[in-house]
Amino acid sequence: ITRTPTWQSFGDACLYGAGGYSIDLGFWWNVEFPEDIVKRTLLHVRDVKQQTIVSINVFEYITVIINYCAALTVLEANPQLTTDPHPILLNVTDNTSAKNWTTHGCKSSRIGRLLSKFFCYILMDSPLGINAKWIDTKENELADEISRFKKQHITPRTSHHPSVHYNYDYTSLKQRYPSLNHCRFFRMSPELDSMIWGIVSSESLPPLKEVQRMKRSGLGSLTTSNFFVKGK
């Protein structure tokens, strides 16, 4: 059924990271992919016929899923945002496969099919619907910038330091794109993050009950921080 979308979100992915945002809902996010996943992309695998290779289409579709999870998190925290009992998120992407998989599911890639089923689990009993729209890459500039925003290594002051940290300094990005200033940063829950990359790495789908439990405990959190430091 064709409906006027309530809000829009934009997203993009490259072979080492992804990012998305919604000015309407006031969120944005950025993730770098696990190292073992990146090693299965065209950055490291030259033979596209290898069964272990992970397609860019998979990452673009994951971007759609994370955008939806962020939007649902905002809506659950702020139910007064709309009086529509069944609001619609229009996800804008420059990848035709991600667009088609969002509305029709994936029929080719095994990982894509598993992600489609996982996304259906998340959509079950959710008040928020989703549709998709394709735009040219040149029109998706901000999402492209966010997706390629790489972490910077912070060298420990002493060699015996027990941990290594990575700093995501987003100040310069917000200076170039002031529309992000009112947006909060969406951080996936550890459970959501683990399930998504588990599907990609092991090609296995978590049980519906586990996904439902994960939804009840929260898909992620929103923060106003300008930077995010992650331990490894």
PDB file of C-alpha atoms in Angstrom:
ATOM      1  CA  ILE A   1       0.000   0.000   0.000  1.00  0.00           C
ATOM      2  CA  THR A   2       1.471   3.324  -1.049  1.00  0.00           C
ATOM      3  CA  ARG A   3       1.663   5.661   1.936  1.00  0.00           C
ATOM      4  CA  THR A   4       3.255   9.013   2.607  1.00  0.00           C
ATOM      5  CA  PRO A   5       6.345   8.327   4.774  1.00  0.00           C
ATOM      6  CA  THR A   6       6.403   9.811   8.240  1.00  0.00           C
ATOM      7  CA  TRP A   7      10.200  10.197   8.369  1.00  0.00           C
ATOM      8  CA  GLN A   8      13.234   9.680   6.143  1.00  0.00           C
ATOM      9  CA  SER A   9      16.602   8.101   6.862  1.00  0.00           C
ATOM     10  CA  PHE A  10      19.717   7.895   4.714  1.00  0.00           C
ATOM     11  CA  GLY A  11      22.520   5.359   4.757  1.00  0.00           C
ATOM     12  CA  ASP A  12      25.592   4.168   2.921  1.00  0.00           C
ATOM     13  CA  ALA A  13      28.323   1.556   3.241  1.00  0.00           C
ATOM     14  CA  CYS A  14      31.789   0.861   1.945  1.00  0.00           C
ATOM     15  CA  LEU A  15      33.923  -2.258   2.356  1.00  0.00           C
ATOM     16  CA  TYR A  16      35.148  -1.372   5.851  1.00  0.00           C
ATOM     17  CA  GLY A  17      32.355   0.653   7.433  1.00  0.00           C
ATOM     18  CA  ALA A  18      28.832   2.009   7.254  1.00  0.00           C
ATOM     19  CA  GLY A  19      26.861   4.979   8.465  1.00  0.00           C
ATOM     20  CA  GLY A  20      23.423   6.486   8.463  1.00  0.00           C
ATOM     21  CA  TYR A  21      21.337   9.352   9.754  1.00  0.00           C
ATOM     22  CA  SER A  22      17.898  10.887   9.953  1.00  0.00           C
ATOM     23  CA  ILE A  23      17.511  14.623  10.355  1.00  0.00           C
ATOM     24  CA  ASP A  24      13.760  14.052  10.840  1.00  0.00           C
ATOM     25  CA  LEU A  25      14.296  11.754  13.826  1.00  0.00           C
ATOM     26  CA  GLY A  26      17.515  13.345  15.050  1.00  0.00           C
ATOM     27  CA  PHE A  27      19.908  10.394  14.981  1.00  0.00           C
ATOM     28  CA  TRP A  28      23.075   9.325  13.234  1.00  0.00           C
ATOM     29  CA  TRP A  29      25.517   6.447  13.588  1.00  0.00           C
ATOM     30  CA  ASN A  30      28.784   5.055  12.277  1.00  0.00           C
ATOM     31  CA  VAL A  31      30.314   1.577  12.567  1.00  0.00           C
ATOM     32  CA  GLU A  32      33.457  -0.115  11.351  1.00  0.00           C
ATOM     33  CA  PHE A  33      33.153  -3.751  10.368  1.00  0.00           C
ATOM     34  CA  PRO A  34      34.926  -6.536  12.272  1.00  0.00           C
ATOM     35  CA  GLU A  35      38.379  -7.285  10.892  1.00  0.00           C
ATOM     36  CA  ASP A  36      37.524 -10.881  10.009  1.00  0.00           C
ATOM     37  CA  ILE A  37      34.562  -9.645   7.923  1.00  0.00           C
ATOM     38  CA  VAL A  38      36.654  -7.008   6.117  1.00  0.00           C
ATOM     39  CA  LYS A  39      39.141  -9.726   5.128  1.00  0.00           C
ATOM     40  CA  ARG A  40      36.325 -11.419   3.214  1.00  0.00           C
ATOM     41  CA  THR A  41      35.649  -8.371   1.010  1.00  0.00           C
ATOM     42  CA  LEU A  42      37.156  -7.222  -2.281  1.00  0.00           C
ATOM     43  CA  LEU A  43      39.730  -5.273  -0.275  1.00  0.00           C
ATOM     44  CA  HIS A  44      41.468  -8.590   0.367  1.00  0.00           C
ATOM     45  CA  VAL A  45      39.807 -11.200  -1.873  1.00  0.00           C
ATOM     46  CA  ARG A  46      40.420 -10.734  -5.579  1.00  0.00           C
ATOM     47  CA  ASP A  47      38.417 -13.697  -6.856  1.00  0.00           C
ATOM     48  CA  VAL A  48      34.785 -12.577  -6.844  1.00  0.00           C
ATOM     49  CA  LYS A  49      33.678 -16.194  -7.392  1.00  0.00           C
ATOM     50  CA  GLN A  50      34.923 -17.316  -3.979  1.00  0.00           C
ATOM     51  CA  GLN A  51      32.012 -18.457  -1.832  1.00  0.00           C
ATOM     52  CA  THR A  52      33.411 -16.811   1.287  1.00  0.00           C
ATOM     53  CA  ILE A  53      33.383 -13.293  -0.176  1.00  0.00           C
ATOM     54  CA  VAL A  54      30.980 -10.793   1.392  1.00  0.00           C
ATOM     55  CA  SER A  55      29.278  -8.528  -1.128  1.00  0.00           C
ATOM     56  CA  ILE A  56      28.884  -4.773  -0.722  1.00  0.00           C
ATOM     57  CA  ASN A  57      25.142  -5.409  -1.127  1.00  0.00           C
ATOM     58  CA  VAL A  58      25.168  -7.195   2.241  1.00  0.00           C
ATOM     59  CA  PHE A  59      26.717  -4.168   3.952  1.00  0.00           C
ATOM     60  CA  GLU A  60      24.263  -1.792   2.287  1.00  0.00           C
ATOM     61  CA  TYR A  61      21.369  -3.930   3.520  1.00  0.00           C
ATOM     62  CA  ILE A  62      22.808  -4.038   7.038  1.00  0.00           C
ATOM     63  CA  THR A  63      22.820  -0.232   6.863  1.00  0.00           C
ATOM     64  CA  VAL A  64      19.067  -0.293   6.209  1.00  0.00           C
ATOM     65  CA  ILE A  65      18.537  -2.597   9.195  1.00  0.00           C
ATOM     66  CA  ILE A  66      20.589  -0.408  11.542  1.00  0.00           C
ATOM     67  CA  ASN A  67      18.782   2.719  10.350  1.00  0.00           C
ATOM     68  CA  TYR A  68      15.478   1.028  11.156  1.00  0.00           C
ATOM     69  CA  CYS A  69      16.695  -0.038  14.605  1.00  0.00           C
ATOM     70  CA  ALA A  70      17.831   3.513  15.332  1.00  0.00           C
ATOM     71  CA  ALA A  71      14.492   4.937  14.181  1.00  0.00           C
ATOM     72  CA  LEU A  72      12.552   2.443  16.303  1.00  0.00           C
ATOM     73  CA  THR A  73      14.725   3.303  19.317  1.00  0.00           C
ATOM     74  CA  VAL A  74      13.942   7.007  18.871  1.00  0.00           C
ATOM     75  CA  LEU A  75      10.229   6.299  18.457  1.00  0.00           C
ATOM     76  CA  GLU A  76      10.053   4.090  21.557  1.00  0.00           C
ATOM     77  CA  ALA A  77      11.781   6.804  23.599  1.00  0.00           C
ATOM     78  CA  ASN A  78       9.529   9.541  22.142  1.00  0.00           C
ATOM     79  CA  PRO A  79       6.088   8.079  21.289  1.00  0.00           C
ATOM     80  CA  GLN A  80       4.680  11.606  21.089  1.00  0.00           C
ATOM     81  CA  LEU A  81       6.558  12.195  17.810  1.00  0.00           C
ATOM     82  CA  THR A  82       3.520  11.092  15.832  1.00  0.00           C
ATOM     83  CA  THR A  83      -0.171  10.377  16.297  1.00  0.00           C
ATOM     84  CA  ASP A  84      -0.081   7.836  13.478  1.00  0.00           C
ATOM     85  CA  PRO A  85      -0.421   4.351  15.014  1.00  0.00           C
ATOM     86  CA  HIS A  86       1.496   2.884  12.063  1.00  0.00           C
ATOM     87  CA  PRO A  87       4.203   5.374  10.997  1.00  0.00           C
ATOM     88  CA  ILE A  88       6.436   4.669   8.019  1.00  0.00           C
ATOM     89  CA  LEU A  89      10.203   5.147   7.731  1.00  0.00           C
ATOM     90  CA  LEU A  90      11.428   5.797   4.194  1.00  0.00           C
ATOM     91  CA  ASN A  91      15.016   4.601   3.944  1.00  0.00           C
ATOM     92  CA  VAL A  92      16.962   6.276   1.148  1.00  0.00           C
ATOM     93  CA  THR A  93      19.865   4.311  -0.329  1.00  0.00           C
ATOM     94  CA  ASP A  94      22.118   4.470  -3.385  1.00  0.00           C
ATOM     95  CA  ASN A  95      22.241   0.673  -3.647  1.00  0.00           C
ATOM     96  CA  THR A  96      19.510  -0.972  -5.744  1.00  0.00           C
ATOM     97  CA  SER A  97      19.916  -4.376  -4.081  1.00  0.00           C
ATOM     98  CA  ALA A  98      19.440  -2.894  -0.602  1.00  0.00           C
ATOM     99  CA  LYS A  99      16.342  -1.087  -1.857  1.00  0.00           C
ATOM    100  CA  ASN A 100      14.862  -4.252  -3.362  1.00  0.00           C
ATOM    101  CA  TRP A 101      15.787  -6.453  -0.397  1.00  0.00           C
ATOM    102  CA  THR A 102      14.049  -3.992   1.945  1.00  0.00           C
ATOM    103  CA  THR A 103      10.713  -4.229   0.145  1.00  0.00           C
ATOM    104  CA  HIS A 104      10.822  -7.736  -1.339  1.00  0.00           C
ATOM    105  CA  GLY A 105      13.473  -9.665   0.596  1.00  0.00           C
ATOM    106  CA  CYS A 106      16.626 -11.204  -0.818  1.00  0.00           C
ATOM    107  CA  LYS A 107      16.293 -14.189  -3.163  1.00  0.00           C
ATOM    108  CA  SER A 108      19.918 -14.766  -4.233  1.00  0.00           C
ATOM    109  CA  SER A 109      22.639 -14.270  -1.605  1.00  0.00           C
ATOM    110  CA  ARG A 110      22.495 -16.749   1.299  1.00  0.00           C
ATOM    111  CA  ILE A 111      23.684 -14.103   3.766  1.00  0.00           C
ATOM    112  CA  GLY A 112      21.146 -11.691   2.281  1.00  0.00           C
ATOM    113  CA  ARG A 113      18.327 -14.200   2.779  1.00  0.00           C
ATOM    114  CA  LEU A 114      19.335 -14.766   6.395  1.00  0.00           C
ATOM    115  CA  LEU A 115      19.465 -11.014   7.011  1.00  0.00           C
ATOM    116  CA  SER A 116      16.021 -10.677   5.430  1.00  0.00           C
ATOM    117  CA  LYS A 117      14.607 -13.250   7.861  1.00  0.00           C
ATOM    118  CA  PHE A 118      16.380 -11.527  10.752  1.00  0.00           C
ATOM    119  CA  PHE A 119      14.895  -8.189   9.677  1.00  0.00           C
ATOM    120  CA  CYS A 120      11.436  -9.801   9.570  1.00  0.00           C
ATOM    121  CA  TYR A 121      11.961 -10.932  13.164  1.00  0.00           C
ATOM    122  CA  ILE A 122      12.703  -7.330  14.149  1.00  0.00           C
ATOM    123  CA  LEU A 123       9.696  -6.008  12.206  1.00  0.00           C
ATOM    124  CA  MET A 124       7.290  -8.429  13.900  1.00  0.00           C
ATOM    125  CA  ASP A 125       4.900  -6.666  16.312  1.00  0.00           C
ATOM    126  CA  SER A 126       6.618  -3.350  15.600  1.00  0.00           C
ATOM    127  CA  PRO A 127       4.477  -0.237  15.041  1.00  0.00           C
ATOM    128  CA  LEU A 128       7.037   1.202  12.615  1.00  0.00           C
ATOM    129  CA  GLY A 129       6.888   0.170   8.974  1.00  0.00           C
ATOM    130  CA  ILE A 130       9.585   0.708   6.367  1.00  0.00           C
ATOM    131  CA  ASN A 131       9.824   1.488   2.689  1.00  0.00           C
ATOM    132  CA  ALA A 132      12.845   2.198   0.494  1.00  0.00           C
ATOM    133  CA  LYS A 133      13.875   4.664  -2.184  1.00  0.00           C
ATOM    134  CA  TRP A 134      16.908   4.783  -4.457  1.00  0.00           C
ATOM    135  CA  ILE A 135      18.934   7.933  -5.119  1.00  0.00           C
ATOM    136  CA  ASP A 136      22.091   8.594  -7.074  1.00  0.00           C
ATOM    137  CA  THR A 137      25.367   8.246  -5.146  1.00  0.00           C
ATOM    138  CA  LYS A 138      26.168  11.928  -5.734  1.00  0.00           C
ATOM    139  CA  GLU A 139      22.988  12.869  -3.829  1.00  0.00           C
ATOM    140  CA  ASN A 140      23.948  10.704  -0.868  1.00  0.00           C
ATOM    141  CA  GLU A 141      26.993  12.765   0.122  1.00  0.00           C
ATOM    142  CA  LEU A 142      26.510  12.985   3.892  1.00  0.00           C
ATOM    143  CA  ALA A 143      25.784   9.269   4.356  1.00  0.00           C
ATOM    144  CA  ASP A 144      28.835   8.481   2.230  1.00  0.00           C
ATOM    145  CA  GLU A 145      31.002  10.753   4.401  1.00  0.00           C
ATOM    146  CA  ILE A 146      29.741   9.113   7.596  1.00  0.00           C
ATOM    147  CA  SER A 147      30.300   5.587   6.288  1.00  0.00           C
ATOM    148  CA  ARG A 148      33.955   6.319   5.471  1.00  0.00           C
ATOM    149  CA  PHE A 149      34.734   8.097   8.729  1.00  0.00           C
ATOM    150  CA  LYS A 150      37.517   5.852  10.035  1.00  0.00           C
ATOM    151  CA  LYS A 151      38.761   5.493  13.564  1.00  0.00           C
ATOM    152  CA  GLN A 152      42.117   6.889  14.589  1.00  0.00           C
ATOM    153  CA  HIS A 153      44.507   4.808  16.653  1.00  0.00           C
ATOM    154  CA  ILE A 154      45.542   6.225  20.011  1.00  0.00           C
ATOM    155  CA  THR A 155      49.007   4.962  20.907  1.00  0.00           C
ATOM    156  CA  PRO A 156      49.270   3.904  24.591  1.00  0.00           C
ATOM    157  CA  ARG A 157      51.604   6.130  26.601  1.00  0.00           C
ATOM    158  CA  THR A 158      53.390   3.108  27.979  1.00  0.00           C
ATOM    159  CA  SER A 159      54.229  -0.180  26.301  1.00  0.00           C
ATOM    160  CA  HIS A 160      52.737  -2.188  29.178  1.00  0.00           C
ATOM    161  CA  HIS A 161      49.351  -0.466  28.845  1.00  0.00           C
ATOM    162  CA  PRO A 162      46.728  -3.270  29.046  1.00  0.00           C
ATOM    163  CA  SER A 163      44.393  -1.959  26.360  1.00  0.00           C
ATOM    164  CA  VAL A 164      44.351  -0.262  22.997  1.00  0.00           C
ATOM    165  CA  HIS A 165      41.758   2.404  22.264  1.00  0.00           C
ATOM    166  CA  TYR A 166      40.353   3.905  19.106  1.00  0.00           C
ATOM    167  CA  ASN A 167      38.984   7.411  18.951  1.00  0.00           C
ATOM    168  CA  TYR A 168      36.132   8.520  16.723  1.00  0.00           C
ATOM    169  CA  ASP A 169      36.396  12.314  16.718  1.00  0.00           C
ATOM    170  CA  TYR A 170      33.186  13.511  15.084  1.00  0.00           C
ATOM    171  CA  THR A 171      33.652  17.217  15.739  1.00  0.00           C
ATOM    172  CA  SER A 172      35.012  17.981  12.271  1.00  0.00           C
ATOM    173  CA  LEU A 173      32.166  16.069  10.631  1.00  0.00           C
ATOM    174  CA  LYS A 174      29.551  18.094  12.495  1.00  0.00           C
ATOM    175  CA  GLN A 175      31.355  21.301  11.578  1.00  0.00           C
ATOM    176  CA  ARG A 176      31.088  20.415   7.894  1.00  0.00           C
ATOM    177  CA  TYR A 177      27.491  19.244   8.235  1.00  0.00           C
ATOM    178  CA  PRO A 178      25.761  21.452  10.853  1.00  0.00           C
ATOM    179  CA  SER A 179      22.469  19.590  10.327  1.00  0.00           C
ATOM    180  CA  LEU A 180      23.943  16.805  12.496  1.00  0.00           C
ATOM    181  CA  ASN A 181      24.374  19.105  15.486  1.00  0.00           C
ATOM    182  CA  HIS A 182      20.918  18.390  16.878  1.00  0.00           C
ATOM    183  CA  CYS A 183      21.227  14.645  16.205  1.00  0.00           C
ATOM    184  CA  ARG A 184      22.091  12.068  18.836  1.00  0.00           C
ATOM    185  CA  PHE A 185      24.512   9.242  18.164  1.00  0.00           C
ATOM    186  CA  PHE A 186      22.900   5.796  17.955  1.00  0.00           C
ATOM    187  CA  ARG A 187      24.953   2.943  19.340  1.00  0.00           C
ATOM    188  CA  MET A 188      23.795  -0.610  18.691  1.00  0.00           C
ATOM    189  CA  SER A 189      23.333  -2.840  21.708  1.00  0.00           C
ATOM    190  CA  PRO A 190      26.015  -5.533  22.068  1.00  0.00           C
ATOM    191  CA  GLU A 191      23.330  -8.154  21.374  1.00  0.00           C
ATOM    192  CA  LEU A 192      22.198  -6.545  18.110  1.00  0.00           C
ATOM    193  CA  ASP A 193      25.788  -6.036  17.006  1.00  0.00           C
ATOM    194  CA  SER A 194      26.635  -9.654  17.791  1.00  0.00           C
ATOM    195  CA  MET A 195      23.597 -11.036  15.981  1.00  0.00           C
ATOM    196  CA  ILE A 196      24.211  -9.068  12.793  1.00  0.00           C
ATOM    197  CA  TRP A 197      27.878 -10.027  12.473  1.00  0.00           C
ATOM    198  CA  GLY A 198      27.135 -13.551  13.597  1.00  0.00           C
ATOM    199  CA  ILE A 199      24.802 -13.947  10.626  1.00  0.00           C
ATOM    200  CA  VAL A 200      27.482 -12.660   8.258  1.00  0.00           C
ATOM    201  CA  SER A 201      30.376 -14.665   9.683  1.00  0.00           C
ATOM    202  CA  SER A 202      28.710 -17.999  10.465  1.00  0.00           C
ATOM    203  CA  GLU A 203      25.743 -17.796   8.072  1.00  0.00           C
ATOM    204  CA  SER A 204      23.368 -18.896  10.821  1.00  0.00           C
ATOM    205  CA  LEU A 205      20.150 -17.260  11.977  1.00  0.00           C
ATOM    206  CA  PRO A 206      19.481 -16.627  15.683  1.00  0.00           C
ATOM    207  CA  PRO A 207      16.198 -18.085  16.963  1.00  0.00           C
ATOM    208  CA  LEU A 208      13.128 -15.866  16.901  1.00  0.00           C
ATOM    209  CA  LYS A 209      12.811 -16.003  20.696  1.00  0.00           C
ATOM    210  CA  GLU A 210      16.346 -14.645  21.104  1.00  0.00           C
ATOM    211  CA  VAL A 211      15.644 -11.772  18.708  1.00  0.00           C
ATOM    212  CA  GLN A 212      12.392 -10.962  20.543  1.00  0.00           C
ATOM    213  CA  ARG A 213      14.217 -10.983  23.873  1.00  0.00           C
ATOM    214  CA  MET A 214      16.880  -8.705  22.407  1.00  0.00           C
ATOM    215  CA  LYS A 215      14.180  -6.287  21.182  1.00  0.00           C
ATOM    216  CA  ARG A 216      12.598  -6.136  24.628  1.00  0.00           C
ATOM    217  CA  SER A 217      15.931  -5.318  26.255  1.00  0.00           C
ATOM    218  CA  GLY A 218      16.619  -2.571  23.698  1.00  0.00           C
ATOM    219  CA  LEU A 219      18.129  -2.381  20.223  1.00  0.00           C
ATOM    220  CA  GLY A 220      20.578   0.333  21.203  1.00  0.00           C
ATOM    221  CA  SER A 221      21.074   3.653  22.935  1.00  0.00           C
ATOM    222  CA  LEU A 222      21.225   7.325  21.995  1.00  0.00           C
ATOM    223  CA  THR A 223      23.927   9.705  23.195  1.00  0.00           C
ATOM    224  CA  THR A 224      24.795  13.360  22.602  1.00  0.00           C
ATOM    225  CA  SER A 225      28.565  12.718  22.713  1.00  0.00           C
ATOM    226  CA  ASN A 226      30.687  14.224  19.940  1.00  0.00           C
ATOM    227  CA  PHE A 227      33.088  11.325  20.046  1.00  0.00           C
ATOM    228  CA  PHE A 228      33.072   7.661  20.912  1.00  0.00           C
ATOM    229  CA  VAL A 229      35.993   5.734  22.330  1.00  0.00           C
ATOM    230  CA  LYS A 230      35.937   1.996  21.896  1.00  0.00           C
ATOM    231  CA  GLY A 231      38.156  -0.494  23.655  1.00  0.00           C
ATOM    232  CA  LYS A 232      39.549  -3.493  21.825  1.00  0.00           C
TER     233      LYS A 232
END
